[in-house]
């Protein structure tokens, strides 16, 4: 199928000297090769892509070797024998060469039996029509779009659709269900009805996919301009419950005595959209995903109102096991998100005019360098539909930000550490390593943050002796 007008559009991209070299080699060897997949899709969508996939009917390794030899500069080709692929980097772009494949799948695994195939075979095994487009690099029809599944129309109409019967495509490799949702989220496309219904039907097949692959797709959803599209789709097709039950459990509204609470799932994904407008920090975006995760466990109906008391602390404590299960990193990123989840209710209380500096100092101390990210999260958390309420909250947060700035300028609390450390407490008070050491340490910290004593070594030392004589060794 030829789309002449599209070919003009590609002209600039097809001027690439690497493609010209490949075309010459193909001509000499009477072979055929095509640009394929994500690169072609992104070319049409005018998105940047840093990798180019080239499929050849024959050996990808051989074509890569010959191409690299003819390009200037000593280009190093990497070979991945197991996958039959070869790759090199040229001027910051990765070129990957692979032989056209025909695949057949068994029910237990997403790893197919692979044989050499034609271009058509190779396009058949692709996940989505928008990812199955090829552009010929042969001399005779250089730049021609090979589009057996009308992927170009699907791009124009913003549709996600499988090239073959969706039940076959998804059952063969269930990761494709996640990819379908992820592309819908990244590109703001709709999933075609038949494809959508098939994901619903095949959702339980997701169990054969590793957690690592699933989280990779979730990261891409979280990174997309409007992540709620992806999360809502995951919910609607029934995948969310299987891959992220804690987030799923936030859904729904309960009514008692005519009193209801908001749907915390819809609220959460709105918060993620809000924060996505203000930050590309993927971990801050994940903090928004998790900020209310403790709500279902803390929910109570008391005195005719719904409360979610301590959902901040409960949420924080749920995170390590969720991270472990979902293969999210168990390092400083977990700590960072725990901190934001634990503190996300604090700033709102600090806008009242009678709030003392000590409360502000305490938040600065507890949030440390994360205080700006915390404020970004809190602002994203405002999702009321009532304009006057939103205005009021934003005004209050502006006040809190100003107070934080003033107090930080004066007292430099952000990276402050109390002037006396545990070791000195043990030596001076003759204490073994014990709970008492922590108690004294906290008391010194609190006294300074509350403005009870001056922020100096002398004052802290005097306070420590005094405190110990009053509160320790009193059995
Ligand atoms: P991105 O690079 O933005 O993640 P992409 O579509 O380029 O998106 P890659 O993982 O780079 O994704 O894959 C390149 C191409 O390989 C895809 O466009 C698609 O044609 C094909 N592909 C990738 N994964 C699958 C899969 N699980 N099933 C079928 N085809 C796939
Ligand atoms: Mg790619």
Coordinates of C-alpha atoms and ligand atoms in Angstrom, one line a residue:
X1 CA 0.0 0.0 0.0
X2 CA 1.5 3.3 -1.0
X3 CA 0.7 6.7 0.5
X4 CA 2.5 9.1 -1.8
X5 CA 1.8 12.2 0.2
X6 CA 3.2 10.6 3.3
X7 CA 6.4 9.8 1.5
X8 CA 7.1 13.5 1.0
X9 CA 6.8 14.0 4.7
X10 CA 9.4 11.3 5.4
X11 CA 11.8 12.8 2.9
X12 CA 13.8 14.7 5.5
X13 CA 14.1 11.8 7.8
X14 CA 15.0 9.5 5.0
X15 CA 17.9 11.7 4.0
X16 CA 19.7 10.0 6.9
X17 CA 23.1 8.8 5.5
X18 CA 22.8 5.5 7.4
X19 CA 19.6 4.7 5.5
X20 CA 21.3 5.6 2.1
X21 CA 24.2 3.2 2.9
X22 CA 21.8 0.4 3.8
X23 CA 19.9 1.0 0.6
X24 CA 23.1 0.7 -1.5
X25 CA 24.0 -2.6 0.3
X26 CA 20.5 -4.0 -0.3
X27 CA 20.8 -3.1 -3.9
X28 CA 24.1 -4.9 -4.4
X29 CA 22.9 -8.0 -2.5
X30 CA 19.4 -8.1 -3.9
X31 CA 17.9 -8.0 -0.4
X32 CA 15.0 -6.1 1.2
X33 CA 15.0 -4.3 4.5
X34 CA 12.6 -1.9 6.2
X35 CA 12.4 0.7 8.9
X36 CA 9.8 -0.7 11.3
X37 CA 7.8 -0.3 14.5
X38 CA 8.2 2.6 16.9
X39 CA 10.5 4.6 14.8
X40 CA 8.0 4.8 11.9
X41 CA 5.2 5.5 14.3
X42 CA 7.1 8.4 15.9
X43 CA 8.2 9.7 12.5
X44 CA 4.5 10.1 11.5
X45 CA 3.6 11.5 14.9
X46 CA 6.6 13.9 14.8
X47 CA 7.9 12.5 18.1
X48 CA 11.6 12.3 18.8
X49 CA 13.0 8.8 18.9
X50 CA 16.5 7.8 19.8
X51 CA 16.3 4.3 18.4
X52 CA 15.8 3.0 14.9
X53 CA 14.6 -0.5 14.2
X54 CA 15.5 -2.1 10.9
X55 CA 14.1 -5.4 9.8
X56 CA 15.8 -7.4 7.0
X57 CA 14.5 -10.4 5.2
X58 CA 17.7 -12.4 6.0
X59 CA 20.5 -11.8 8.5
X60 CA 20.3 -8.7 10.6
X61 CA 23.9 -9.3 11.9
X62 CA 25.3 -9.3 8.4
X63 CA 23.6 -6.1 7.3
X64 CA 24.7 -4.3 10.5
X65 CA 28.3 -5.4 10.0
X66 CA 28.4 -4.2 6.4
X67 CA 26.6 -0.9 7.2
X68 CA 29.0 -0.1 10.0
X69 CA 32.0 -0.9 7.8
X70 CA 30.9 1.6 5.2
X71 CA 30.1 4.4 7.5
X72 CA 33.0 6.7 8.5
X73 CA 34.4 6.4 12.0
X74 CA 35.3 3.2 13.8
X75 CA 31.8 2.0 14.6
X76 CA 31.5 -0.8 17.1
X77 CA 28.7 -3.3 16.4
X78 CA 27.2 -5.3 19.3
X79 CA 25.8 -8.7 18.5
X80 CA 23.0 -10.4 20.5
X81 CA 23.2 -13.9 19.2
X82 CA 20.3 -15.2 21.2
X83 CA 17.9 -12.7 19.7
X84 CA 19.6 -12.7 16.3
X85 CA 20.0 -8.9 16.5
X86 CA 22.9 -6.5 16.1
X87 CA 23.2 -2.9 17.1
X88 CA 25.4 0.1 16.8
X89 CA 25.3 3.7 17.9
X90 CA 25.9 6.4 15.2
X91 CA 25.9 10.1 16.1
X92 CA 23.8 9.5 19.3
X93 CA 21.2 7.3 17.6
X94 CA 20.9 3.5 18.2
X95 CA 20.4 1.4 15.1
X96 CA 19.1 -2.1 15.7
X97 CA 19.1 -4.7 13.0
X98 CA 17.0 -7.8 13.1
X99 CA 16.0 -10.5 10.7
X100 CA 12.3 -10.8 9.8
X101 CA 10.7 -13.3 12.1
X102 CA 7.7 -15.6 12.3
X103 CA 6.6 -16.5 15.8
X104 CA 4.5 -19.2 17.4
X105 CA 3.5 -19.2 21.0
X106 CA 2.7 -21.7 23.7
X107 CA 0.2 -21.0 26.4
X108 CA 2.6 -20.9 29.3
X109 CA 5.1 -18.4 28.1
X110 CA 5.5 -15.2 26.3
X111 CA 8.7 -16.4 24.7
X112 CA 7.8 -17.8 21.3
X113 CA 9.4 -20.3 19.0
X114 CA 11.0 -18.2 16.3
X115 CA 11.8 -18.9 12.7
X116 CA 12.9 -16.8 9.8
X117 CA 10.0 -15.1 8.0
X118 CA 8.9 -12.5 5.5
X119 CA 8.2 -8.9 6.2
X120 CA 4.5 -9.8 6.4
X121 CA 5.2 -12.4 9.1
X122 CA 7.2 -9.9 11.0
X123 CA 4.4 -7.3 10.9
X124 CA 1.9 -9.9 12.0
X125 CA 3.7 -10.5 15.2
X126 CA 3.7 -6.9 16.2
X127 CA 1.5 -5.7 19.1
X128 CA -0.5 -2.8 17.6
X129 CA -1.3 -1.5 14.1
X130 CA 0.4 1.8 14.9
X131 CA 3.6 -0.2 15.7
X132 CA 3.4 -2.4 12.6
X133 CA 4.2 0.1 9.9
X134 CA 7.3 -0.4 7.7
X135 CA 9.1 1.9 5.3
X136 CA 11.1 0.3 2.5
X137 CA 14.8 1.0 2.2
X138 CA 15.0 -0.8 -1.1
X139 CA 16.2 1.4 -4.1
X140 CA 13.1 0.6 -6.2
X141 CA 10.6 1.9 -3.6
X142 CA 12.7 3.8 -1.1
X143 CA 10.5 5.5 1.4
X144 CA 7.3 3.6 0.5
X145 CA 5.1 2.9 3.5
X146 CA 4.2 -0.7 3.9
X147 CA 1.0 -0.6 6.0
X148 CA -1.0 -3.9 5.8
X149 CA -3.2 -3.1 8.8
X150 CA -4.1 0.5 8.1
X151 CA -1.9 1.7 11.0
X152 CA -1.6 5.1 9.4
X153 CA -5.4 5.6 9.6
X154 CA -5.3 4.5 13.2
X155 CA -2.6 7.0 14.0
X156 CA -4.7 9.7 12.3
X157 CA -7.8 8.6 14.1
X158 CA -6.0 8.1 17.4
X159 CA -6.9 4.5 17.7
X160 CA -5.2 1.6 19.5
X161 CA -5.9 -1.7 17.8
X162 CA -4.2 -5.0 17.3
X163 CA -3.1 -6.1 13.8
X164 CA -4.5 -9.7 14.1
X165 CA -7.5 -10.9 16.1
X166 CA -6.9 -9.3 19.5
X167 CA -7.5 -12.5 21.4
X168 CA -4.6 -14.1 19.5
X169 CA -2.3 -11.1 19.9
X170 CA -3.0 -10.7 23.7
X171 CA -3.0 -14.4 24.5
X172 CA 0.3 -14.9 22.7
X173 CA 2.0 -12.2 24.7
X174 CA -0.1 -10.6 27.5
X175 CA 2.4 -7.8 28.0
X176 CA 0.8 -6.3 24.9
X177 CA -2.3 -5.5 27.0
X178 CA -0.1 -3.3 29.2
X179 CA 1.5 -1.8 26.1
X180 CA -1.9 -1.0 24.6
X181 CA -2.9 0.9 27.7
X182 CA 0.4 2.6 28.0
X183 CA 0.3 3.9 24.4
X184 CA -3.2 5.1 24.9
X185 CA -1.9 7.1 27.9
X186 CA 1.2 8.4 26.2
X187 CA -0.5 9.4 23.0
X188 CA -4.0 10.2 24.3
X189 CA -5.5 7.6 21.9
X190 CA -8.6 5.5 22.4
X191 CA -8.6 1.8 22.5
X192 CA -10.7 0.2 19.8
X193 CA -13.8 -1.5 21.2
X194 CA -12.9 -5.0 20.1
X195 CA -9.4 -4.6 21.4
X196 CA -10.7 -3.2 24.6
X197 CA -13.1 -6.1 25.1
X198 CA -10.4 -8.6 24.4
X199 CA -8.1 -7.1 27.1
X200 CA -11.0 -7.5 29.5
X201 CA -11.4 -11.1 28.5
X202 CA -7.7 -12.0 28.6
X203 CA -6.7 -9.9 31.6
X204 CA -5.9 -12.9 33.8
X205 CA -3.2 -13.9 31.3
X206 CA -1.1 -11.1 32.8
X207 CA 0.0 -13.5 35.5
X208 CA 2.6 -15.0 33.1
X209 CA 4.3 -11.5 32.8
X210 CA 7.2 -10.7 35.2
X211 CA 6.7 -7.8 37.7
X212 CA 9.7 -6.1 36.1
X213 CA 8.0 -5.8 32.8
X214 CA 4.8 -4.6 34.3
X215 CA 6.4 -1.9 36.3
X216 CA 8.3 -0.7 33.2
X217 CA 4.9 -0.1 31.6
X218 CA 3.5 1.5 34.7
X219 CA 6.5 3.9 34.8
X220 CA 5.7 4.9 31.2
X221 CA 2.1 5.6 32.2
X222 CA 3.2 7.6 35.2
X223 CA 5.5 9.6 32.9
X224 CA 2.9 10.3 30.3
X225 CA 1.3 13.8 30.0
X226 CA -2.0 12.7 31.5
X227 CA -1.4 9.5 33.6
X228 CA -5.1 9.3 34.6
X229 CA -5.9 8.0 31.1
X230 CA -3.7 4.9 31.7
X231 CA -4.8 4.3 35.2
X232 CA -8.5 4.7 34.3
X233 CA -8.1 2.2 31.4
X234 CA -6.3 -0.3 33.7
X235 CA -9.2 0.0 36.1
X236 CA -11.9 -0.3 33.3
X237 CA -10.3 -3.4 31.7
X238 CA -9.8 -5.1 35.1
X239 CA -6.0 -5.2 35.0
X240 CA -5.5 -2.7 37.9
X241 CA -7.1 -5.1 40.4
X242 CA -4.6 -7.8 39.4
X243 CA -1.4 -5.7 39.1
X244 CA -1.9 -3.0 41.7
X245 CA -4.7 -4.1 44.1
X246 CA -3.9 -1.4 46.7
X247 CA -4.6 1.4 44.2
X248 CA -7.7 -0.5 43.0
X249 CA -9.1 -0.6 46.5
X250 CA -9.4 3.1 46.6
X251 CA -12.3 3.1 44.2
X252 CA -15.9 3.5 45.1
X253 CA -18.2 5.7 47.2
X254 CA -19.9 4.4 50.3
X255 CA -23.1 6.1 51.6
X256 CA -24.4 5.7 55.2
X257 CA -27.3 7.8 56.6
X258 CA -27.1 9.8 53.4
X259 CA -23.5 10.7 54.1
X260 CA -20.9 9.8 51.4
X261 CA -17.2 10.3 50.9
X262 CA -15.3 11.0 47.6
X263 CA -14.1 8.2 45.3
X264 CA -10.5 8.1 46.4
X265 CA -9.3 6.3 43.2
X266 CA -10.7 9.1 40.9
X267 CA -9.3 11.7 43.3
X268 CA -5.9 10.0 43.3
X269 CA -5.6 9.9 39.5
X270 CA -6.7 13.5 39.3
X271 CA -3.9 14.4 41.7
X272 CA -1.4 12.6 39.5
X273 CA -2.6 14.6 36.5
X274 CA -2.3 17.8 38.5
X275 CA 1.2 17.0 39.6
X276 CA 2.2 15.9 36.1
X277 CA 1.6 19.5 34.9
X278 CA 4.2 20.7 37.4
X279 CA 6.9 18.1 37.5
X280 CA 8.7 15.6 35.4
X281 CA 10.2 14.0 38.5
X282 CA 8.8 10.5 38.2
X283 CA 9.2 9.8 41.9
X284 CA 7.3 12.8 42.9
X285 CA 4.6 11.6 40.5
X286 CA 4.7 8.2 42.1
X287 CA 4.3 9.9 45.5
X288 CA 1.0 11.4 44.2
X289 CA -0.1 7.8 43.1
X290 CA 0.6 6.6 46.6
X291 CA -0.4 9.6 48.7
X292 CA -3.8 8.2 49.9
X293 CA -3.0 4.5 49.6
X294 CA -3.7 4.1 53.4
X295 CA -7.3 5.4 53.1
X296 CA -9.1 2.0 52.7
X297 CA -7.5 0.7 55.8
X298 CA -8.1 3.8 57.9
X299 CA -11.7 4.4 56.8
X300 CA -14.3 4.7 59.6
X301 CA -17.8 6.1 60.0
X302 CA -17.9 7.9 63.3
X303 CA -20.6 10.4 64.6
X304 CA -22.2 10.4 61.2
X305 CA -19.0 11.4 59.3
X306 CA -16.4 9.5 57.3
X307 CA -12.9 9.7 58.6
X308 CA -9.6 8.4 57.3
X309 CA -7.7 9.1 60.5
X310 CA -3.9 8.3 60.2
X311 CA -4.1 7.3 56.6
X312 CA -0.8 9.2 56.1
X313 CA 1.1 7.0 58.6
X314 CA -0.7 3.8 57.5
X315 CA 0.1 4.6 53.9
X316 CA 3.7 5.2 54.7
X317 CA 4.0 1.8 56.5
X318 CA 2.3 0.0 53.6
X319 CA 4.9 1.1 51.1
X320 CA 7.8 -1.2 51.7
X321 CA 5.8 -4.3 51.0
X322 CA 4.1 -2.8 48.0
X323 CA 7.4 -1.7 46.6
X324 CA 8.9 -5.2 47.2
X325 CA 6.0 -6.9 45.5
X326 CA 5.9 -4.5 42.5
X327 CA 9.7 -4.5 42.1
X328 CA 9.9 -0.8 42.7
X329 CA 13.3 0.2 44.1
X330 CA 13.8 -0.4 47.8
X331 CA 16.3 2.4 48.2
X332 CA 16.3 6.2 48.7
X333 CA 13.3 6.4 46.3
X334 CA 11.2 4.4 48.7
X335 CA 12.3 6.6 51.6
X336 CA 11.6 9.7 49.6
X337 CA 8.0 8.6 48.8
X338 CA 7.4 7.4 52.4
X339 CA 8.4 10.9 53.6
X340 CA 6.1 12.7 51.3
X341 CA 3.2 10.3 52.0
X342 CA 3.7 10.7 55.8
X343 CA 3.8 14.5 55.6
X344 CA 1.2 15.2 53.0
X345 CA -1.4 16.4 55.5
X346 CA 0.9 18.7 57.5
X347 CA 1.2 21.9 55.4
X348 CA -2.6 22.6 55.2
X349 CA -2.7 23.0 58.9
X350 CA 0.1 25.6 58.8
X351 CA -1.8 28.4 57.1
X352 CA -3.8 29.7 60.1
X353 CA -2.6 33.0 61.3
X354 CA -2.0 31.8 64.8
X355 CA 0.5 29.1 63.7
X356 CA 3.7 29.4 65.6
X357 CA 7.2 29.5 64.0
X358 CA 8.0 26.3 65.9
X359 CA 5.4 24.3 63.9
X360 CA 7.0 25.7 60.7
X361 CA 10.4 24.8 61.9
X362 CA 9.3 21.3 62.7
X363 CA 8.0 20.8 59.2
X364 CA 11.2 22.1 57.7
X365 CA 13.2 19.7 59.9
X366 CA 11.0 16.7 59.1
X367 CA 10.8 17.4 55.4
X368 CA 14.4 18.6 54.9
X369 CA 15.3 19.0 51.3
X370 CA 11.9 17.5 50.2
X371 CA 9.9 20.5 51.5
X372 CA 9.4 22.0 48.0
X373 CA 8.3 18.7 46.6
X374 CA 5.9 18.3 49.5
X375 CA 4.3 21.6 48.7
X376 CA 4.0 20.6 45.1
X377 CA 2.3 17.4 46.2
X378 CA -0.1 19.3 48.5
X379 CA -1.1 21.8 45.8
X380 CA -1.8 18.9 43.4
X381 CA -3.9 17.3 46.1
X382 CA -6.5 20.1 45.8
X383 CA -9.2 18.6 43.6
X384 CA -12.4 20.2 44.8
X385 CA -14.8 21.1 42.0
X386 CA -15.8 24.3 43.9
X387 CA -13.9 27.2 42.5
X388 CA -14.0 29.3 45.7
X389 CA -12.6 26.4 47.7
X390 CA -9.7 25.8 45.3
X391 CA -8.9 29.5 45.4
X392 CA -8.9 29.5 49.2
X393 CA -6.6 26.5 49.4
X394 CA -4.1 27.9 46.9
X395 CA -4.1 31.2 48.9
X396 CA -3.4 29.3 52.1
X397 CA -0.6 27.3 50.5
X398 CA 1.0 30.5 49.2
X399 CA 0.9 31.7 52.9
X400 CA 2.6 28.5 54.0
X401 CA 5.2 28.7 51.3
X402 CA 6.0 32.3 52.4
X403 CA 6.2 31.3 56.1
X404 CA 8.5 28.4 55.2
X405 CA 10.7 30.7 53.3
X406 CA 10.9 33.3 56.1
X407 CA 11.7 30.8 58.8
X408 CA 14.2 29.0 56.7
X409 CA 16.0 32.2 55.9
X410 CA 16.2 33.1 59.6
X411 CA 16.9 29.7 61.1
X412 CA 18.3 27.5 58.3
X413 CA 16.5 24.4 59.6
X414 CA 16.3 22.3 56.3
X415 CA 19.6 20.5 56.7
X416 CA 20.1 21.3 60.3
X417 CA 21.1 18.6 62.8
X418 CA 20.8 19.0 66.6
X419 CA 24.2 20.2 68.1
X420 CA 24.6 17.1 70.3
X421 CA 24.9 13.6 68.9
X422 CA 24.0 10.2 70.3
X423 CA 27.6 9.3 71.1
X424 CA 28.2 12.4 73.2
X425 CA 24.9 11.8 75.0
X426 CA 26.0 8.3 75.9
X427 CA 29.4 9.5 77.1
X428 CA 28.2 12.4 79.1
X429 CA 25.3 10.7 80.8
X430 CA 27.1 7.4 81.0
X431 CA 24.4 5.5 79.1
X432 CA 24.7 2.3 77.2
X433 CA 23.2 2.3 73.6
X434 CA 19.5 2.3 74.6
X435 CA 16.1 3.8 74.1
X436 CA 17.1 6.5 76.6
X437 CA 19.7 7.9 74.2
X438 CA 17.0 8.5 71.5
X439 CA 14.7 10.0 74.1
X440 CA 17.3 12.6 75.2
X441 CA 18.2 13.3 71.6
X442 CA 14.6 14.0 70.6
X443 CA 14.1 16.1 73.7
X444 CA 17.0 18.3 72.7
X445 CA 15.8 18.6 69.1
X446 CA 12.2 19.4 70.3
X447 CA 13.4 22.1 72.7
X448 CA 15.3 23.8 70.0
X449 CA 12.6 23.5 67.3
X450 CA 10.0 24.8 69.8
X451 CA 12.2 27.7 70.6
X452 CA 12.5 26.7 74.3
X453 CA 16.3 27.0 74.2
X454 CA 18.7 28.6 71.9
X455 CA 20.1 26.7 68.9
X456 CA 23.7 26.4 70.4
X457 CA 25.9 23.7 71.8
X458 CA 26.1 25.3 75.2
X459 CA 22.3 25.7 75.6
X460 CA 21.8 22.1 74.4
X461 CA 24.5 20.7 76.7
X462 CA 22.9 22.5 79.7
X463 CA 19.4 21.3 78.6
X464 CA 20.7 17.7 78.3
X465 CA 22.0 17.6 81.9
X466 CA 18.9 19.2 83.3
X467 CA 16.6 16.8 81.3
X468 CA 18.5 13.7 82.3
X469 CA 18.4 14.6 86.0
X470 CA 14.7 15.1 85.8
X471 CA 13.6 12.3 83.5
X472 CA 16.2 9.4 83.6
X473 CA 17.3 6.9 86.3
X474 CA 14.1 7.3 88.2
X475 CA 13.3 3.7 88.9
Ligands
LIG1 P1 9.0 2.9 23.2 O1 10.4 2.8 22.6 O2 8.5 4.3 23.3 O3 8.8 2.2 24.5 P2 8.3 1.2 21.0 O4 7.0 0.9 20.4 O5 9.4 1.7 20.2 O6 8.0 2.2 22.2 P3 10.0 -0.9 21.8 O7 10.0 -1.7 23.0 O8 11.2 -0.1 21.4 O9 8.7 -0.1 21.8 O10 9.7 -1.9 20.6 C1 9.9 -1.6 19.2 C2 8.9 -2.3 18.4 O11 8.9 -3.7 18.6 C3 7.4 -1.8 18.7 O12 7.1 -0.7 18.0 C4 6.6 -3.0 18.2 O13 6.5 -3.1 16.8 C5 7.5 -4.2 18.6 N1 7.2 -4.7 19.9 C6 7.8 -4.4 21.1 N2 7.3 -5.1 22.1 C7 6.4 -5.9 21.5 C8 5.6 -7.0 22.0 N3 5.5 -7.3 23.3 N4 4.8 -7.6 21.2 C9 4.8 -7.3 19.8 N5 5.6 -6.4 19.3 C10 6.4 -5.7 20.1
LIG2 MG1 11.5 2.0 20.8

